[in-house]
Short mmCIF file of C-alpha atoms in Angstrom, two decimals:
data_model
loop_
_atom_site.label_atom_id
_atom_site.label_comp_id
_atom_site.label_asym_id
_atom_site.label_seq_id
_atom_site.Cartn_x
_atom_site.Cartn_y
_atom_site.Cartn_z
CA MET A 103 353.31 47.91 85.98
CA ILE A 104 354.94 46.19 83.04
CA GLN A 105 357.82 47.24 80.91
CA LEU A 106 357.44 47.45 77.06
CA SER A 107 360.25 47.77 74.47
CA LEU A 108 359.78 49.53 71.39
CA THR A 109 362.21 49.27 68.35
CA VAL A 110 362.07 52.01 65.63
CA HIS A 111 363.08 50.94 62.19
CA SER A 112 363.93 53.89 59.99
CA THR A 113 363.00 53.42 56.30
CA PHE A 114 366.40 54.69 55.36
CA SER A 115 368.81 51.69 55.58
CA LYS A 116 371.82 53.76 56.80
CA TYR A 117 369.95 54.31 60.11
CA PRO A 118 370.17 51.47 62.38
CA PRO A 119 367.08 50.36 64.60
CA SER A 120 366.92 51.97 67.87
CA THR A 121 365.12 50.68 71.04
CA MET A 122 363.27 52.40 73.93
CA SER A 123 361.62 50.89 77.00
CA PHE A 124 358.95 52.41 79.10
CA LEU A 125 356.55 51.39 81.88
CA VAL A 126 352.79 51.28 81.58
CA SER A 127 350.02 49.83 83.72
CA SER A 128 348.75 46.52 82.47
CA GLU A 129 345.29 47.98 82.01
CA GLN A 130 346.60 50.37 79.31
CA VAL A 131 348.21 50.24 75.83
CA ILE A 132 350.23 53.04 74.69
CA HIS A 133 350.07 53.85 71.06
CA PHE A 134 353.07 55.67 69.48
CA SER A 135 352.69 57.25 66.05
CA PHE A 136 355.92 58.21 64.49
CA ASN A 137 356.90 60.87 61.81
CA LEU A 138 360.24 59.72 60.36
CA HIS A 139 362.20 62.25 58.47
CA ILE A 140 365.91 61.45 57.83
CA ASP A 141 367.44 61.27 61.35
CA THR A 142 364.53 62.84 63.23
CA VAL A 143 361.90 60.81 65.15
CA GLN A 144 358.84 62.63 66.52
CA PHE A 145 356.30 60.86 68.51
CA SER A 146 353.20 61.55 70.44
CA SER A 147 351.20 59.05 72.76
CA LYS A 148 347.61 58.32 73.07
CA ILE A 149 345.87 55.95 75.45
CA TYR A 150 343.61 53.27 73.94
CA SER A 151 341.48 50.63 75.52
CA MET A 152 342.77 46.95 75.12
CA LYS A 153 342.62 45.57 71.54
CA VAL A 154 339.24 44.06 70.49
CA LYS A 155 339.11 40.27 69.66
CA ARG A 156 338.28 40.21 66.12
CA THR A 157 335.61 37.73 64.57
CA ILE A 158 338.14 36.38 62.10
CA ASP A 159 340.73 35.51 64.82
CA THR A 160 339.33 32.00 65.03
CA LYS A 161 339.37 31.53 61.26
CA ILE A 162 343.00 32.56 60.98
CA LYS A 163 344.11 30.49 63.88
CA GLU A 164 342.34 27.31 62.36
CA PHE A 165 344.10 28.02 59.10
CA LEU A 166 347.51 28.26 60.70
CA THR A 167 347.18 25.19 62.90
CA LYS A 168 345.11 22.72 60.74
CA LYS A 169 346.11 20.83 57.70
CA THR A 170 344.18 22.16 54.65
CA THR A 171 344.17 21.55 51.00
CA ASP A 172 344.22 25.39 50.30
CA ASN A 173 347.40 26.69 52.02
CA ILE A 174 346.97 30.36 50.94
CA LEU A 175 344.68 32.74 52.96
CA PHE A 176 343.96 36.34 51.81
CA ILE A 177 342.68 38.84 54.32
CA TRP A 178 340.99 41.66 52.36
CA GLY A 179 340.00 45.06 53.67
CA PRO A 180 340.72 48.74 53.83
CA ARG A 181 343.81 50.37 55.26
CA ARG A 182 343.72 51.00 59.04
CA SER A 183 340.99 48.24 59.61
CA GLY A 184 343.25 46.07 61.81
CA LYS A 185 344.93 43.74 59.19
CA THR A 186 348.42 44.51 60.10
CA THR A 187 347.70 44.12 63.80
CA LEU A 188 346.22 40.78 63.15
CA LEU A 189 349.35 39.78 61.10
CA GLN A 190 351.66 40.89 64.04
CA LYS A 191 349.80 38.83 66.58
CA PHE A 192 349.83 35.68 64.54
CA ALA A 193 353.39 36.14 63.18
CA LYS A 194 354.49 36.51 66.83
CA GLU A 195 352.71 33.46 67.86
CA MET A 196 354.07 31.39 65.00
CA LYS A 197 357.51 32.92 65.15
CA ALA A 198 357.33 33.72 61.42
CA PRO A 199 358.32 36.89 59.52
CA ILE A 200 356.13 39.62 57.96
CA PHE A 201 357.06 40.79 54.64
CA ASN A 202 355.57 44.24 53.93
CA PHE A 203 355.08 44.91 50.18
CA ASP A 204 355.15 48.67 50.70
CA PHE A 205 358.87 48.23 50.78
CA ILE A 206 360.70 47.25 47.59
CA SER A 207 363.33 45.30 49.43
CA ASP A 208 360.57 42.87 50.83
CA ARG A 209 359.09 42.57 47.33
CA GLN A 210 362.46 41.47 45.86
CA ARG A 211 362.52 38.38 48.16
CA PHE A 212 359.62 37.14 46.08
CA VAL A 213 361.37 37.30 42.59
CA PRO A 214 360.12 33.83 41.01
CA THR A 215 363.61 32.21 40.70
CA GLU A 216 364.43 28.80 42.03
CA ASP A 217 367.15 30.09 44.39
CA SER A 218 365.06 32.82 45.94
CA LEU A 219 362.10 30.70 46.54
CA ARG A 220 364.15 27.82 47.85
CA LYS A 221 365.82 29.96 50.35
CA LEU A 222 362.34 31.53 51.54
CA ALA A 223 361.05 27.82 51.88
CA GLN A 224 364.12 26.71 53.83
CA GLU A 225 363.81 29.73 56.30
CA ASN A 226 360.04 29.54 56.86
CA GLU A 227 357.14 27.17 57.31
CA ILE A 228 354.61 30.03 57.32
CA ILE A 229 355.01 33.40 55.63
CA PHE A 230 352.96 36.52 56.20
CA ILE A 231 352.66 39.22 53.64
CA ASP A 232 351.23 42.70 54.14
CA GLU A 233 349.83 44.92 51.38
CA ILE A 234 350.03 42.24 48.65
CA GLN A 235 348.19 44.36 46.10
CA ASN A 236 351.36 46.60 45.76
CA TYR A 237 353.04 43.56 44.03
CA PRO A 238 350.40 41.67 41.86
CA ALA A 239 353.40 39.70 40.26
CA ALA A 240 353.88 37.86 43.74
CA THR A 241 350.87 35.70 42.95
CA VAL A 242 353.35 33.62 40.80
CA PRO A 243 355.86 32.82 43.43
CA ILE A 244 353.18 32.36 46.20
CA LYS A 245 351.70 29.59 43.96
CA ILE A 246 355.17 28.00 43.63
CA LEU A 247 355.73 28.19 47.34
CA ASN A 248 352.42 26.44 47.92
CA ASP A 249 352.79 23.85 45.11
CA VAL A 250 356.25 22.97 45.40
CA TYR A 251 357.40 23.69 48.99
CA LYS A 252 354.02 23.20 50.70
CA ILE A 253 354.44 26.60 52.60
CA LYS A 254 351.43 28.32 54.14
CA VAL A 255 351.03 32.04 53.14
CA VAL A 256 348.71 34.62 54.90
CA ALA A 257 348.48 37.81 52.89
CA THR A 258 346.49 41.07 53.43
CA GLY A 259 345.48 43.75 51.11
CA SER A 260 342.79 44.78 48.70
CA SER A 261 340.86 42.31 46.67
CA GLU A 262 341.73 44.47 43.59
CA LEU A 263 344.70 42.04 43.45
CA ARG A 264 342.48 39.83 41.50
CA GLN A 265 342.18 42.31 38.71
CA LYS A 266 345.75 43.57 38.75
CA ALA A 267 347.19 39.90 38.76
CA GLY A 268 344.79 38.80 36.07
CA GLU A 269 345.29 35.24 34.73
CA ASP A 270 348.12 34.73 37.33
CA PHE A 271 345.51 35.03 40.14
CA ASP A 272 343.12 32.72 38.32
CA THR A 273 345.75 29.94 38.28
CA MET A 274 345.52 29.81 42.10
CA ALA A 275 341.88 28.67 42.11
CA GLY A 276 341.23 26.00 44.50
CA ARG A 277 344.46 26.86 46.47
CA PHE A 278 343.24 29.78 48.67
CA GLN A 279 340.74 30.81 51.32
CA GLU A 280 339.66 34.43 51.65
CA ILE A 281 338.18 36.26 54.62
CA TYR A 282 337.55 40.00 55.40
CA CYS A 283 338.94 42.46 58.17
CA LEU A 284 336.72 45.59 57.96
CA PRO A 285 336.22 48.27 60.56
CA LEU A 286 334.78 47.00 63.89
CA SER A 287 331.35 45.33 63.71
CA THR A 288 328.63 45.81 66.27
CA LYS A 289 329.13 42.20 67.51
CA GLU A 290 332.84 42.80 68.08
CA ILE A 291 332.30 46.00 69.98
CA TYR A 292 329.42 44.43 71.93
CA ASN A 293 331.57 41.39 72.95
CA HIS A 294 334.44 43.68 73.79
CA GLU A 295 332.46 45.88 76.13
CA HIS A 296 330.98 42.87 77.95
CA VAL A 297 327.72 44.58 78.20
CA ASN A 298 325.35 43.39 80.99
CA ILE A 299 321.55 43.55 81.00
CA HIS A 300 321.34 46.61 83.18
CA ASP A 301 323.77 48.75 80.91
CA LYS A 302 322.28 47.55 77.50
CA GLY A 303 320.00 50.42 76.96
CA LEU A 304 322.78 52.98 77.53
CA PHE A 305 325.23 50.96 75.55
CA GLU A 306 322.83 50.89 72.56
CA ARG A 307 322.42 54.66 72.66
CA ASN A 308 326.02 55.38 72.86
CA LEU A 309 326.88 52.90 70.13
CA VAL A 310 324.47 54.44 67.61
CA LYS A 311 325.83 57.94 68.65
CA ASN A 312 329.48 56.97 68.21
CA LEU A 313 329.12 54.90 65.03
CA SER A 314 327.04 57.52 63.23
CA MET A 315 329.57 60.28 64.29
CA PHE A 316 333.02 58.83 64.19
CA GLY A 317 332.57 55.40 62.68
CA ALA A 318 334.37 52.19 63.60
CA TYR A 319 337.98 52.32 62.45
CA PRO A 320 339.75 50.74 65.56
CA GLU A 321 342.24 53.56 66.17
CA VAL A 322 339.22 56.02 66.26
CA TYR A 323 336.48 53.94 67.92
CA LEU A 324 338.77 52.71 70.77
CA SER A 325 340.56 56.03 71.35
CA LYS A 326 339.93 57.53 74.74
CA SER A 327 341.07 60.89 73.45
CA SER A 328 339.07 63.96 72.70
CA GLU A 329 336.48 64.33 69.80
CA SER A 330 338.78 66.77 68.10
CA TYR A 331 341.54 64.14 68.14
CA LYS A 332 339.25 61.51 66.49
CA ILE A 333 338.33 64.08 63.81
CA LYS A 334 341.93 64.69 63.05
CA ARG A 335 342.58 60.98 62.85
CA LEU A 336 339.77 60.45 60.33
CA GLU A 337 341.15 63.39 58.31
CA LYS A 338 344.44 61.61 58.32
CA ILE A 339 342.96 58.38 57.19
CA ILE A 340 341.27 60.15 54.26
CA GLU A 341 344.42 62.18 53.24
CA THR A 342 346.96 59.46 53.75
CA TYR A 343 345.24 56.11 53.07
CA VAL A 344 341.91 56.75 51.34
CA LEU A 345 343.22 59.24 48.84
CA LYS A 346 347.05 59.22 48.59
CA ASP A 347 347.56 55.50 48.82
CA ILE A 348 344.72 54.91 46.18
CA ILE A 349 346.17 57.63 43.93
CA ASP A 350 349.69 56.16 44.19
CA ILE A 351 348.62 52.37 43.62
CA TYR A 352 346.45 53.11 40.77
CA ASN A 353 348.46 55.96 39.18
CA LEU A 354 345.63 58.18 39.20
CA LYS A 355 346.33 61.85 38.26
CA ASN A 356 343.92 63.93 40.22
CA ILE A 357 343.66 63.54 44.03
CA LYS A 358 341.47 66.67 44.12
CA LEU A 359 338.94 65.12 41.84
CA ALA A 360 339.06 61.84 43.81
CA LYS A 361 338.20 63.78 46.91
CA ASP A 362 335.54 65.77 45.18
CA ILE A 363 333.80 62.61 43.82
CA LEU A 364 333.77 61.06 47.24
CA THR A 365 332.28 64.19 48.77
CA LYS A 366 329.63 64.29 46.12
CA VAL A 367 328.54 60.69 46.92
CA ALA A 368 328.69 61.66 50.60
CA LEU A 369 326.08 64.32 50.06
CA GLN A 370 323.71 61.82 48.37
CA LEU A 371 323.55 59.35 51.19
CA GLY A 372 320.33 57.31 50.95
CA SER A 373 319.63 58.44 47.35
CA GLU A 374 320.43 56.98 43.96
CA VAL A 375 323.73 58.21 42.66
CA SER A 376 323.81 59.59 39.20
CA VAL A 377 327.26 59.39 37.70
CA ARG A 378 326.31 61.81 35.02
CA GLU A 379 325.25 64.38 37.43
CA ILE A 380 328.45 64.15 39.47
CA ALA A 381 330.49 64.25 36.30
CA ASN A 382 328.62 67.34 35.02
CA SER A 383 328.90 69.13 38.34
CA LEU A 384 332.64 68.63 38.65
CA GLN A 385 333.22 69.11 34.85
CA ALA A 386 334.76 65.76 34.63
CA ASN A 387 334.57 62.74 32.22
CA MET A 388 331.93 60.23 32.95
CA GLY A 389 334.28 57.30 32.47
CA THR A 390 336.81 58.92 34.79
CA VAL A 391 334.15 59.35 37.53
CA THR A 392 332.98 55.83 37.23
CA SER A 393 336.41 54.44 37.39
CA TYR A 394 337.08 56.32 40.54
CA ILE A 395 334.00 55.20 42.12
CA GLU A 396 334.76 51.51 41.25
CA ILE A 397 338.21 51.88 42.81
CA PHE A 398 336.58 53.10 45.84
CA ILE A 399 334.27 50.13 45.93
CA LYS A 400 337.07 47.64 45.53
CA ASN A 401 339.00 49.24 48.23
CA TYR A 402 336.17 49.11 50.82
CA ILE A 403 335.46 52.76 51.02
CA LEU A 404 332.05 52.63 49.34
CA ILE A 405 329.43 49.88 49.47
CA PRO A 406 327.24 49.78 46.19
CA LEU A 407 323.47 48.79 46.56
CA PRO A 408 321.99 48.09 43.16
CA SER A 409 318.22 48.10 42.37
CA PHE A 410 316.42 44.80 42.44
CA LYS A 411 314.99 43.98 38.94
CA THR A 412 312.13 41.69 38.07
CA ASN A 413 310.02 41.13 35.04
CA ALA A 414 307.38 43.31 36.78
CA ARG A 415 307.15 46.62 34.71
CA LYS A 416 306.44 48.56 37.97
CA ALA A 417 310.07 48.27 39.06
CA VAL A 418 312.35 51.16 38.08
CA SER A 419 315.82 52.45 38.57
CA GLU A 420 318.94 52.31 36.49
CA ASN A 421 321.10 53.89 39.26
CA ARG A 422 322.41 52.41 42.41
CA LYS A 423 322.82 53.61 45.84
CA LEU A 424 326.34 54.16 47.34
CA TYR A 425 326.94 54.00 51.06
CA PHE A 426 330.12 54.31 53.05
CA TYR A 427 331.80 51.41 54.89
CA ASP A 428 332.51 53.96 57.73
CA LEU A 429 330.51 56.93 58.50
CA GLY A 430 333.51 58.61 60.27
CA ILE A 431 335.06 58.92 56.85
CA ARG A 432 331.81 60.17 55.37
CA ASN A 433 331.35 62.88 58.09
CA ALA A 434 334.85 63.95 57.71
CA LEU A 435 334.39 64.47 54.08
CA ILE A 436 331.33 66.72 54.54
CA LYS A 437 332.85 68.30 57.80
CA ASP A 438 329.76 67.47 59.98
CA PHE A 439 330.02 65.67 63.25
CA ARG A 440 326.66 66.67 64.89
CA GLU A 441 324.85 63.91 66.68
CA ILE A 442 322.31 62.03 64.48
CA GLU A 443 319.30 63.66 66.08
CA LEU A 444 320.43 67.08 65.20
CA ARG A 445 321.22 66.29 61.51
CA PRO A 446 319.09 67.09 58.42
CA ASP A 447 320.65 63.89 56.84
CA ALA A 448 319.64 61.68 59.91
CA GLY A 449 317.58 59.39 57.73
CA GLY A 450 320.44 58.55 55.40
CA LEU A 451 322.86 58.24 58.26
CA TRP A 452 320.64 55.57 59.97
CA GLU A 453 320.17 53.75 56.81
CA ASN A 454 323.82 53.74 56.04
CA LEU A 455 324.61 52.48 59.45
CA VAL A 456 322.44 49.52 58.99
CA VAL A 457 323.70 48.72 55.49
CA ILE A 458 327.17 48.73 56.94
CA GLU A 459 326.30 46.00 59.38
CA PHE A 460 324.50 43.85 57.03
CA GLU A 461 327.56 44.14 54.72
CA LYS A 462 329.96 43.40 57.43
CA MET A 463 327.85 40.47 58.51
CA LYS A 464 327.73 39.01 54.97
CA LYS A 465 331.44 39.34 54.35
CA ILE A 466 332.84 38.36 57.86
CA ASN A 467 330.71 35.30 57.99
CA GLY A 468 330.98 34.23 54.22
CA LEU A 469 327.24 34.45 53.77
CA LEU A 470 326.09 33.83 50.19
CA GLN A 471 323.81 36.79 49.81
CA THR A 472 323.23 39.58 47.53
CA HIS A 473 321.79 42.78 48.65
CA TYR A 474 319.47 45.33 46.83
CA PHE A 475 317.00 48.09 47.20
CA TYR A 476 313.60 48.11 45.39
CA ARG A 477 311.66 51.04 43.99
CA GLU A 478 308.24 51.18 42.02
CA TYR A 479 307.46 53.85 39.36
CA GLY A 480 305.11 55.44 42.03
CA GLY A 481 308.02 56.04 44.24
CA LYS A 482 307.33 53.54 46.80
CA GLU A 483 310.51 51.89 48.11
CA VAL A 484 311.82 49.01 50.16
CA ASP A 485 315.06 50.14 51.76
CA PHE A 486 317.03 46.75 51.75
CA ILE A 487 316.45 43.36 50.01
CA ILE A 488 318.50 40.29 51.12
CA GLU A 489 318.52 37.51 48.53
CA ASP A 490 320.28 34.19 49.50
CA TYR A 491 321.78 31.58 47.13
CA LYS A 492 318.36 29.88 46.99
CA LYS A 493 316.48 33.01 45.94
CA ASN A 494 314.81 33.36 49.16
CA TYR A 495 314.18 37.11 49.91
CA THR A 496 313.97 39.18 53.15
CA CYS A 497 312.63 42.84 52.84
CA VAL A 498 314.11 45.15 55.48
CA GLU A 499 312.49 48.42 56.45
CA ILE A 500 315.02 50.67 58.23
CA LYS A 501 313.17 53.28 60.46
CA LYS A 502 313.98 55.55 63.33
CA SER A 503 310.93 54.01 65.22
CA LYS A 504 308.55 51.27 64.62
CA GLY A 505 306.35 51.48 61.61
CA LYS A 506 304.11 49.81 59.15
CA ILE A 507 305.85 47.13 56.91
CA ARG A 508 305.39 47.86 53.22
CA THR A 509 304.21 44.94 51.05
CA ILE A 510 305.05 46.02 47.52
CA PHE A 511 307.93 43.67 46.89
CA PRO A 512 306.49 41.40 44.10
CA LEU A 513 308.04 38.04 45.08
CA PRO A 514 307.42 35.88 48.13
CA HIS A 515 309.47 37.22 50.98
CA LYS A 516 309.95 37.57 54.73
CA SER A 517 309.79 41.05 56.29
CA LYS A 518 311.64 42.79 59.17
CA VAL A 519 311.89 46.18 60.54
CA ILE A 520 315.17 47.55 62.09
CA THR A 521 314.91 50.59 64.48
CA LYS A 522 317.23 51.91 67.06
CA ASP A 523 315.56 49.73 69.71
CA ASN A 524 316.36 46.40 67.89
CA PHE A 525 319.68 47.42 65.96
CA VAL A 526 322.06 45.77 68.50
CA GLU A 527 319.81 42.81 68.90
CA GLU A 528 319.84 42.29 65.24
CA PHE A 529 323.56 42.23 64.73
CA VAL A 530 324.92 40.53 67.81
#
């Protein structure tokens, strides 16, 4: 048994922190979720398996411990993907503070005045910032901390910061690195489970089942609780983080419209998405629908897959496909958590699952790739095209079982088929 101490900080400054201690076995981690309301603290406990080692751990550690010319590290990703957990881990190791830009008091520490920045530099060699997109003006003091005081900064958030900070962000060119913290990848799960050769088949079947039903947000995938608990957590993520946060951050006016747009996209999984059709069905402005979709893309809720264009007149498609970064979120939107074999949308689910893993592989490993689909006028289609920076192409057929590889792509290319039988092998 080990003793853990937990300090609860109220968001209301007049209430001091309170600490509690409890005993747990070393094989378990107890997760407490708190509902703070004035002077009342309510909590419930759920048992989770030990935290997964993230692929980007090594990159963060190298940044913190080695001398680099770019002393700013941005960690992009959606809420609840594990960014804060990573910050807490490394801040503890480096004995450095975390400034949370959800809180005005923490933002105020980064007012770009000589006195405030000198004080920050004197107190810290490394600074960790959570949710930096909430304060785009912080790019100016961060640049000064780097240029003048040689302070290393690690900041998490949405890459929407680029657009919100504008020219101020552009002035940091050459000073920063960027990596991605997304919901758990197949490789991370595989390494965490320590799968041996005898259990590989069972692991693969369970993995596809769980990912296609509940997705890969750490708190959901790692939960040892009931399926109903996982569904409630996913609904909470949608309402609190996917919708409410985005509505608040971007000053959007209609949370119902945002959810309706996402639901419409969820119902068109694997098909080309027409913004005009969505706008007409919701009696909404096309520009508004487009803006909402772009925000969901920039905040790692949706993955866009454009149509590959060549000079060949046979290629056709002005629309793009939209997939979800997490199928648990998608299933919660349409309220369907049946196993993939029982679903009328099984083909779209399987396609989405493979697209997710290619997208994670690209972002986590910094691969210089562009992804597409390809369709001819006759209706024949290649599910997924990978284009590298040298214009080499790989055509991917996504099938439930082995099948014939189509040869309709007009440029020289390699081909592969991904099925449930080789899914894990492809991505680990």
